[in-house]
Short mmCIF file of C-alpha atoms in Angstrom, two decimals:
data_model
loop_
_atom_site.label_atom_id
_atom_site.label_comp_id
_atom_site.label_asym_id
_atom_site.label_seq_id
_atom_site.Cartn_x
_atom_site.Cartn_y
_atom_site.Cartn_z
CA MET A 1 -22.77 -3.37 37.00
CA VAL A 2 -22.16 -2.43 33.41
CA GLY A 3 -25.01 -3.13 31.01
CA LYS A 4 -24.66 -5.16 27.79
CA ALA A 5 -25.23 -2.14 25.61
CA ALA A 6 -22.49 -0.19 27.51
CA LYS A 7 -20.06 -3.10 27.11
CA ALA A 8 -20.85 -3.31 23.43
CA ALA A 9 -20.29 0.34 23.01
CA GLY A 10 -16.91 0.17 24.83
CA LYS A 11 -15.87 -2.71 22.72
CA THR A 12 -16.63 -0.72 19.52
CA ALA A 13 -14.90 2.25 20.68
CA GLY A 14 -11.78 0.23 21.60
CA THR A 15 -11.74 -1.35 18.24
CA ALA A 16 -11.80 2.14 16.51
CA ARG A 17 -8.86 3.19 18.61
CA GLN A 18 -6.95 0.22 17.70
CA ARG A 19 -7.54 0.70 14.10
CA GLU A 20 -6.44 4.28 14.22
CA THR A 21 -3.16 3.64 16.12
CA GLY A 22 -2.44 -0.02 15.83
CA PRO A 23 -1.72 -2.59 18.63
CA HIS A 24 1.46 -2.49 20.58
CA GLY A 25 3.53 -5.55 20.08
CA PRO A 26 5.77 -7.26 17.55
CA HIS A 27 2.94 -7.90 15.08
CA GLY A 28 0.80 -5.03 13.51
CA ALA A 29 2.95 -2.66 15.55
CA ALA A 30 2.28 1.11 15.42
CA GLU A 31 5.93 1.87 16.15
CA LEU A 32 8.48 0.56 13.68
CA PRO A 33 12.17 1.24 13.66
CA SER A 34 11.95 4.27 11.30
CA VAL A 35 8.32 5.22 11.06
CA SER A 36 5.04 5.37 13.01
CA VAL A 37 1.96 3.67 11.41
CA VAL A 38 -0.81 6.12 12.24
CA SER A 39 -3.61 4.03 10.77
CA TYR A 40 -4.37 1.07 8.52
CA ASN A 41 -7.25 -1.21 7.33
CA LEU A 42 -9.69 1.75 7.81
CA GLU A 43 -13.15 1.01 6.75
CA ILE A 44 -15.40 3.96 5.70
CA ARG A 45 -18.95 3.47 4.93
CA ASP A 46 -21.63 5.53 3.08
CA GLU A 47 -25.04 4.74 1.87
CA ASP A 48 -23.65 2.55 -0.86
CA GLY A 49 -21.43 0.41 1.42
CA PHE A 50 -17.62 0.58 1.83
CA VAL A 51 -16.27 3.80 0.20
CA GLY A 52 -13.01 2.05 -0.73
CA ASP A 53 -14.97 -0.27 -3.07
CA LYS A 54 -15.44 2.76 -5.36
CA ALA A 55 -11.69 2.64 -6.16
CA SER A 56 -11.02 -1.06 -6.52
CA ARG A 57 -10.09 -2.99 -9.61
CA SER A 58 -13.70 -4.20 -10.00
CA ALA A 59 -14.85 -0.57 -9.87
CA PHE A 60 -12.82 0.09 -13.00
CA VAL A 61 -14.40 -2.86 -14.55
CA GLU A 62 -17.87 -1.65 -13.79
CA HIS A 63 -17.16 1.87 -15.16
CA LEU A 64 -15.88 0.35 -18.49
CA ASP A 65 -18.74 -2.20 -18.64
CA ALA A 66 -21.28 0.62 -18.23
CA LEU A 67 -19.64 2.72 -20.96
CA ARG A 68 -19.69 -0.31 -23.20
CA ALA A 69 -23.36 -0.87 -22.55
CA GLU A 70 -24.25 2.67 -23.33
CA PHE A 71 -22.08 2.75 -26.48
CA ARG A 72 -23.64 -0.46 -27.68
CA GLU A 73 -27.03 1.01 -27.63
CA GLN A 74 -25.88 3.90 -29.76
CA ARG A 75 -23.59 2.45 -32.40
CA GLY A 76 -22.12 -0.78 -31.40
CA ASP A 77 -19.53 -1.98 -28.87
CA PRO A 78 -15.90 -1.44 -30.14
CA LEU A 79 -14.44 -3.99 -27.62
CA LYS A 80 -14.76 -7.71 -27.65
CA GLY A 81 -15.46 -10.26 -24.93
CA LYS A 82 -16.59 -9.82 -21.32
CA THR A 83 -15.16 -6.80 -19.65
CA ALA A 84 -13.86 -8.58 -16.57
CA GLU A 85 -11.89 -10.92 -18.86
CA ILE A 86 -10.04 -8.25 -20.74
CA SER A 87 -6.56 -8.12 -19.10
CA LYS A 88 -4.76 -4.93 -18.17
CA GLY A 89 -2.15 -5.76 -20.85
CA ASP A 90 -4.90 -5.95 -23.55
CA LEU A 91 -6.49 -2.76 -22.35
CA ASP A 92 -2.96 -1.04 -22.44
CA ALA A 93 -2.54 -2.27 -26.05
CA LEU A 94 -5.86 -0.99 -27.16
CA LEU A 95 -5.19 2.23 -25.49
CA ARG A 96 -1.81 2.46 -27.39
CA ASP A 97 -2.68 0.80 -30.65
CA GLY A 98 -6.45 0.33 -30.99
CA ASP A 99 -8.60 2.42 -33.16
CA PRO A 100 -9.88 5.88 -31.89
CA HIS A 101 -13.11 4.52 -30.58
CA GLU A 102 -11.49 1.79 -28.62
CA GLY A 103 -8.89 4.16 -27.15
CA ALA A 104 -11.50 6.72 -26.37
CA LEU A 105 -13.70 4.33 -24.56
CA ILE A 106 -10.91 3.31 -22.38
CA LEU A 107 -9.95 6.85 -21.63
CA SER A 108 -13.50 7.47 -20.63
CA ALA A 109 -13.32 4.56 -18.20
CA ILE A 110 -10.10 5.92 -16.76
CA GLU A 111 -11.60 9.40 -16.39
CA ASN A 112 -14.69 7.96 -14.52
CA PHE A 113 -12.34 5.79 -12.19
CA ALA A 114 -9.99 8.73 -11.51
CA GLN A 115 -13.09 10.72 -10.34
CA SER A 116 -14.04 7.90 -7.99
CA LEU A 117 -10.51 7.57 -6.78
CA ALA A 118 -10.35 11.33 -6.05
CA PHE A 119 -13.69 11.08 -4.21
CA VAL A 120 -12.31 8.24 -1.98
CA ILE A 121 -9.33 10.31 -1.16
CA ARG A 122 -11.30 13.28 -0.19
CA ARG A 123 -13.12 11.01 2.28
CA PHE A 124 -9.86 9.64 3.66
CA VAL A 125 -8.36 13.06 4.35
CA ARG A 126 -11.43 14.09 6.36
CA LEU A 127 -10.24 11.49 8.91
CA LYS A 128 -7.95 12.62 11.77
CA SER A 129 -5.37 10.05 10.92
CA TRP A 130 -5.20 11.19 7.21
CA ALA A 131 -5.66 15.01 7.81
CA GLN A 132 -2.02 15.86 7.50
CA VAL A 133 -1.05 13.47 4.71
CA GLU A 134 1.14 15.24 2.22
CA ARG A 135 1.77 12.43 -0.30
CA ILE A 136 0.16 9.14 -1.23
CA ALA A 137 1.87 6.23 -2.94
CA VAL A 138 -0.52 4.18 -4.94
CA GLY A 139 0.24 0.46 -5.42
CA GLY A 140 -1.57 -2.81 -5.89
CA GLY A 141 -2.02 -4.82 -9.10
CA PHE A 142 -3.98 -2.09 -10.86
CA ARG A 143 -0.99 0.26 -10.64
CA ASP A 144 1.08 -2.14 -12.76
CA SER A 145 -0.52 -0.85 -16.12
CA ARG A 146 -0.70 2.20 -18.15
CA ILE A 147 -4.36 2.55 -17.49
CA GLY A 148 -3.49 2.49 -13.76
CA GLU A 149 -0.74 5.09 -13.99
CA LEU A 150 -3.13 7.37 -16.10
CA ALA A 151 -5.91 6.94 -13.53
CA ILE A 152 -3.46 7.96 -10.71
CA GLY A 153 -2.23 10.91 -12.62
CA ARG A 154 -5.67 12.21 -13.53
CA ALA A 155 -6.86 11.86 -9.83
CA ASN A 156 -3.86 13.90 -8.87
CA ILE A 157 -4.86 16.67 -11.21
CA ILE A 158 -8.48 16.58 -10.00
CA LEU A 159 -7.44 16.86 -6.40
CA THR A 160 -5.04 19.71 -7.27
CA MET A 161 -7.64 21.69 -9.12
CA ASP A 162 -9.95 21.14 -5.95
CA GLY A 163 -7.24 22.83 -3.82
CA HIS A 164 -6.08 19.65 -2.09
CA GLY A 165 -2.26 19.90 -1.59
CA ILE A 166 -1.63 16.14 -1.95
CA ASP A 167 0.73 14.47 -4.30
CA LEU A 168 -0.18 11.00 -5.81
CA VAL A 169 2.59 8.95 -7.06
CA PRO A 170 2.63 5.42 -8.46
CA ILE A 171 4.55 3.13 -6.03
CA ARG A 172 8.08 2.69 -7.41
CA HIS A 173 8.59 -0.96 -7.03
CA HIS A 174 6.67 -3.52 -9.11
CA PRO A 175 3.53 -4.45 -7.08
CA ASP A 176 4.72 -8.05 -7.00
CA GLU A 177 7.83 -6.96 -5.18
CA ALA A 178 6.75 -3.93 -3.20
CA GLY A 179 4.84 -6.11 -0.77
CA MET A 180 8.07 -8.10 -0.03
CA VAL A 181 10.69 -5.28 -0.17
CA GLY A 182 8.73 -3.51 2.63
CA SER A 183 9.28 -6.39 4.98
CA ALA A 184 12.93 -5.22 5.40
CA HIS A 185 11.58 -2.27 7.31
CA LEU A 186 10.02 -4.61 9.88
CA ALA A 187 13.33 -6.32 10.74
CA PRO A 188 15.15 -5.64 13.99
CA LYS A 189 18.48 -3.76 13.68
CA TRP A 190 20.69 -6.87 14.49
CA ILE A 191 19.50 -8.41 11.23
CA PHE A 192 21.54 -5.79 9.30
CA ASP A 193 24.79 -6.42 10.98
CA GLY A 194 25.40 -10.12 10.00
CA TYR A 195 23.12 -10.79 7.02
CA ASP A 196 22.69 -9.60 3.54
CA SER A 197 19.12 -10.86 2.83
CA LEU A 198 15.93 -12.03 4.44
CA VAL A 199 12.71 -14.00 3.70
CA ALA A 200 9.52 -12.08 2.80
CA VAL A 201 6.00 -13.38 2.34
CA ASP A 202 3.15 -11.32 0.67
CA ILE A 203 -0.38 -12.91 1.10
CA GLY A 204 -3.11 -11.56 -0.97
CA GLY A 205 -6.79 -12.44 -1.85
CA SER A 206 -5.69 -14.11 -5.07
CA ASN A 207 -1.91 -14.76 -4.84
CA ILE A 208 0.67 -15.78 -2.27
CA ARG A 209 4.27 -14.87 -2.83
CA ALA A 210 7.34 -16.02 -1.03
CA GLY A 211 10.83 -14.72 -1.91
CA ILE A 212 14.28 -13.54 -0.84
CA VAL A 213 14.93 -9.78 -0.48
CA ALA A 214 18.58 -8.72 -1.01
CA LEU A 215 19.18 -5.75 1.34
CA ARG A 216 22.06 -4.25 -0.63
CA GLN A 217 23.11 -1.94 2.12
CA ASP A 218 26.47 -1.51 0.57
CA LYS A 219 24.66 0.44 -2.15
CA ALA A 220 22.20 2.30 0.11
CA PRO A 221 22.03 2.07 3.89
CA ASP A 222 18.42 3.30 3.99
CA LEU A 223 17.32 0.21 1.93
CA ARG A 224 16.18 2.20 -1.11
CA LYS A 225 18.28 -0.20 -3.18
CA ALA A 226 16.79 -3.42 -1.65
CA LYS A 227 15.25 -5.76 -4.23
CA VAL A 228 13.67 -9.12 -4.55
CA CYS A 229 16.26 -11.51 -6.02
CA SER A 230 14.09 -14.51 -6.35
CA PHE A 231 10.39 -15.39 -5.52
CA GLU A 232 7.67 -17.92 -6.23
CA LEU A 233 4.12 -16.85 -6.92
CA TRP A 234 1.12 -19.19 -6.38
CA ARG A 235 -2.29 -18.13 -7.53
CA HIS A 236 -4.18 -19.92 -4.79
CA ALA A 237 -7.62 -18.50 -6.11
CA ASP A 238 -7.35 -20.98 -9.02
CA ASP A 239 -6.72 -24.05 -6.89
CA GLU A 240 -9.18 -23.17 -4.00
CA PRO A 241 -7.15 -24.88 -1.26
CA GLY A 242 -8.16 -25.24 2.37
CA ARG A 243 -6.41 -23.11 4.96
CA ASP A 244 -4.03 -25.79 6.17
CA GLU A 245 -3.19 -26.77 2.65
CA ALA A 246 -2.48 -23.30 1.76
CA ILE A 247 -0.11 -22.88 4.79
CA ALA A 248 1.58 -26.15 3.90
CA ARG A 249 2.16 -24.96 0.36
CA LEU A 250 3.51 -21.61 1.70
CA GLY A 251 6.03 -23.58 3.82
CA GLU A 252 7.22 -25.40 0.75
CA MET A 253 7.62 -22.15 -1.13
CA ILE A 254 9.73 -20.62 1.61
CA ARG A 255 11.97 -23.69 1.98
CA GLY A 256 12.47 -23.71 -1.84
CA GLN A 257 13.53 -20.06 -1.75
CA LEU A 258 16.00 -20.69 1.09
CA LYS A 259 17.58 -23.58 -0.87
CA GLN A 260 17.99 -21.33 -3.95
CA ALA A 261 19.50 -18.57 -1.75
CA LYS A 262 21.98 -20.94 -0.35
CA LYS A 263 23.03 -21.78 -3.90
CA ASP A 264 23.32 -18.10 -4.60
CA GLY A 265 25.70 -17.60 -1.69
CA LEU A 266 23.41 -15.31 0.24
CA ARG A 267 23.54 -14.96 3.99
CA VAL A 268 19.84 -15.14 4.82
CA ALA A 269 18.80 -13.82 8.31
CA PRO A 270 16.63 -16.01 10.53
CA PHE A 271 13.77 -13.71 9.90
CA ILE A 272 10.51 -13.91 7.77
CA GLY A 273 8.50 -10.68 7.21
CA VAL A 274 4.80 -11.34 6.51
CA GLY A 275 2.24 -9.11 4.89
CA CYS A 276 -1.39 -10.28 5.25
CA PRO A 277 -4.74 -8.65 4.66
CA GLY A 278 -6.78 -7.57 7.78
CA LEU A 279 -6.33 -6.16 11.28
CA ILE A 280 -3.37 -7.86 12.83
CA GLU A 281 -3.16 -8.55 16.45
CA ALA A 282 -0.05 -8.19 18.52
CA ASP A 283 0.13 -11.96 19.03
CA GLY A 284 -0.08 -12.68 15.26
CA ALA A 285 -3.88 -13.47 15.11
CA ILE A 286 -6.01 -11.80 12.45
CA GLU A 287 -9.01 -10.06 13.89
CA ARG A 288 -10.85 -9.35 10.65
CA GLY A 289 -10.36 -8.57 7.00
CA ALA A 290 -9.07 -11.93 5.76
CA GLN A 291 -12.30 -13.07 4.25
CA ASN A 292 -10.71 -13.41 0.71
CA LEU A 293 -8.14 -15.95 1.94
CA PRO A 294 -8.76 -19.72 1.63
CA GLY A 295 -10.54 -21.02 4.65
CA ASN A 296 -11.04 -19.26 8.10
CA TRP A 297 -7.87 -17.29 8.91
CA GLU A 298 -9.60 -15.37 11.64
CA SER A 299 -10.41 -18.35 13.89
CA SER A 300 -9.38 -17.97 17.54
CA ARG A 301 -7.76 -21.45 17.06
CA PHE A 302 -5.55 -20.35 14.29
CA ASN A 303 -2.40 -18.22 14.46
CA LEU A 304 -0.66 -17.42 11.17
CA VAL A 305 2.71 -16.59 12.71
CA GLU A 306 2.85 -19.82 14.70
CA SER A 307 1.86 -21.82 11.68
CA ILE A 308 4.58 -20.37 9.42
CA ARG A 309 7.21 -20.93 12.28
CA ASP A 310 6.00 -24.59 12.51
CA HIS A 311 6.85 -25.10 8.83
CA VAL A 312 10.07 -23.18 8.92
CA PRO A 313 11.41 -23.52 12.54
CA GLU A 314 15.03 -22.69 11.65
CA ILE A 315 16.96 -20.71 9.10
CA GLY A 316 20.69 -21.27 8.92
CA GLY A 317 20.75 -23.16 12.19
CA HIS A 318 19.07 -20.33 14.13
CA GLU A 319 15.45 -20.17 15.43
CA THR A 320 13.23 -18.32 12.98
CA LEU A 321 11.85 -15.00 14.01
CA VAL A 322 8.49 -14.12 12.16
CA THR A 323 7.01 -10.61 12.17
CA MET A 324 3.69 -9.84 10.45
CA HIS A 325 1.80 -6.73 9.55
CA ASN A 326 -0.92 -5.71 7.25
CA ASP A 327 -0.14 -6.19 3.48
CA ALA A 328 -0.89 -2.56 2.57
CA VAL A 329 1.36 -1.33 5.44
CA ILE A 330 4.18 -3.46 4.18
CA GLN A 331 3.77 -2.37 0.47
CA GLY A 332 3.88 1.22 1.67
CA LEU A 333 6.95 0.64 3.75
CA SER A 334 8.82 -0.17 0.41
CA GLU A 335 8.36 3.66 -0.36
CA MET A 336 9.73 4.95 2.93
CA PRO A 337 13.23 5.99 1.62
CA ALA A 338 11.49 8.22 -1.00
CA MET A 339 9.34 9.73 1.62
CA GLN A 340 11.86 11.48 3.70
CA ASP A 341 11.09 14.89 2.35
CA VAL A 342 7.66 14.83 3.97
CA GLU A 343 6.46 14.05 7.54
CA HIS A 344 3.03 12.58 6.90
CA TRP A 345 2.33 10.19 4.06
CA ALA A 346 0.07 7.32 3.00
CA VAL A 347 -0.45 4.44 0.76
CA LEU A 348 -3.43 2.99 -1.15
CA THR A 349 -3.21 -0.32 -2.82
CA ILE A 350 -5.76 -1.00 -5.69
CA GLY A 351 -6.54 -4.62 -6.21
CA THR A 352 -9.34 -6.98 -5.08
CA GLY A 353 -10.21 -4.25 -2.63
CA LEU A 354 -8.58 -1.01 -1.51
CA GLY A 355 -5.88 -1.36 1.01
CA ASN A 356 -4.78 1.69 3.04
CA ALA A 357 -2.40 2.87 5.59
CA SER A 358 -0.95 6.27 6.86
CA TYR A 359 2.40 6.97 8.35
CA ARG A 360 4.38 9.59 10.23
CA ASN A 361 8.20 9.71 9.80
CA ARG A 362 10.01 9.55 13.13
CA THR A 363 12.24 12.50 11.99
CA LYS A 364 11.04 15.71 10.59
CA PRO A 365 12.14 16.43 7.03
CA ALA A 366 14.59 19.12 6.13
CA GLY A 367 12.84 21.86 4.03
CA ASN A 368 12.77 21.05 0.38
CA GLY A 369 13.53 23.41 -2.35
CA LYS A 370 9.91 24.75 -2.74
CA ASP A 371 9.61 25.48 1.07
CA ASN A 372 13.08 27.20 0.99
CA SER A 373 12.21 29.28 -1.94
CA GLU A 374 8.95 30.35 -0.30
CA SER A 375 10.70 31.17 2.97
CA LYS A 376 13.35 33.25 1.18
CA ALA A 377 10.60 35.01 -0.71
CA LYS A 378 8.74 35.86 2.43
CA SER A 379 12.02 36.99 4.11
CA LYS A 380 12.74 39.26 1.04
CA SER A 381 9.20 40.72 1.21
CA LYS A 382 9.69 41.56 4.99
CA ASP A 383 13.07 43.24 4.23
CA LYS A 384 11.52 45.25 1.55
CA ALA A 385 8.76 46.23 3.89
CA LYS A 386 11.23 47.33 6.62
CA SER A 387 13.29 49.32 4.15
CA LYS A 388 10.14 51.08 2.93
CA ALA A 389 9.05 51.84 6.58
CA LYS A 390 12.44 53.36 7.38
CA ALA A 391 12.35 55.37 4.21
CA ASP A 392 8.83 56.58 4.91
CA GLY A 393 9.86 57.43 8.53
CA LYS A 394 12.82 59.60 7.24
CA SER A 395 10.59 61.32 4.72
CA ASP A 396 8.22 62.26 7.51
CA LYS A 397 11.06 63.78 9.59
CA ASP A 398 12.27 65.72 6.53
#
């Protein structure tokens, strides 16, 4: 008979494996049509708690607040109001147009945050599932600002100077759209034969978005030109609804988007791609990580996929297919067409927390210019060595 401790240990080990590889099934799948999801929703702890919290939006606020407090003691605070209430737009404006002390204070906060972000990335790349990552796309709401872009760029320099050969790039789509555009990479192949658009839902700790993604395969078969043609955003954190109320509101949002798409003459597929925080089970349940959503979304009696299908059972006269994955995974998938020159890549989403996912492309990349140049240089060096050896041999005979 297996003891309770052994059972608990086995359960923990099983959970760790699942988090590294992802469950097999239609939801939270490890194997997608064009890419393998190596890991997502990883939780790394140290003596201070979750390592990812050091690179969240609130971490930047803490850095700036600490600097303001120190500066205040010395000569007075150049900024006004509570730090948490200063918007990204206002900080960008102060960085651009403020007096030197205001701009310098914000730059100092960016530097401190960049150091924290670089520290977090160093911890991630020590994991087996991140060890081969060559490039990281950084998204989330914090990326949608000049301060965010500078922090990403500065962290990239820090890592480069430390000898880490990893590129950090801001995610290309607007964060409001990346979490929906990525849903196109969840869709089965038959979707692309008869339809030009699909429904996407992006659920976050503060906002819920529902919209229509135009695939635009006539412009780019690899979906790099896909874009959100319409969407509705609801900041549920302001309304504090219950879970069922939130799902009902989401159903209304989706139906409203479908009506608009019909007016626009779009052929919307009977498919809804859903991005949601947490560890996603194969049956559409959420194991954990949804604590910031309204109500209990992790209950064994609640299934988000089934709930959405109940509110939108048909699209265009066909039964609705719903596929769900972690929100960071889907935001990262929006970058997939731009990641074809590397084999291993990842995404970090900086928002209320730090979302994460790592990927492996199903096909190996062709050598890029840098690799080809290095290969040619090595070949040239070998040829010179051979020529020299022949010449030396001839000289010895003479």
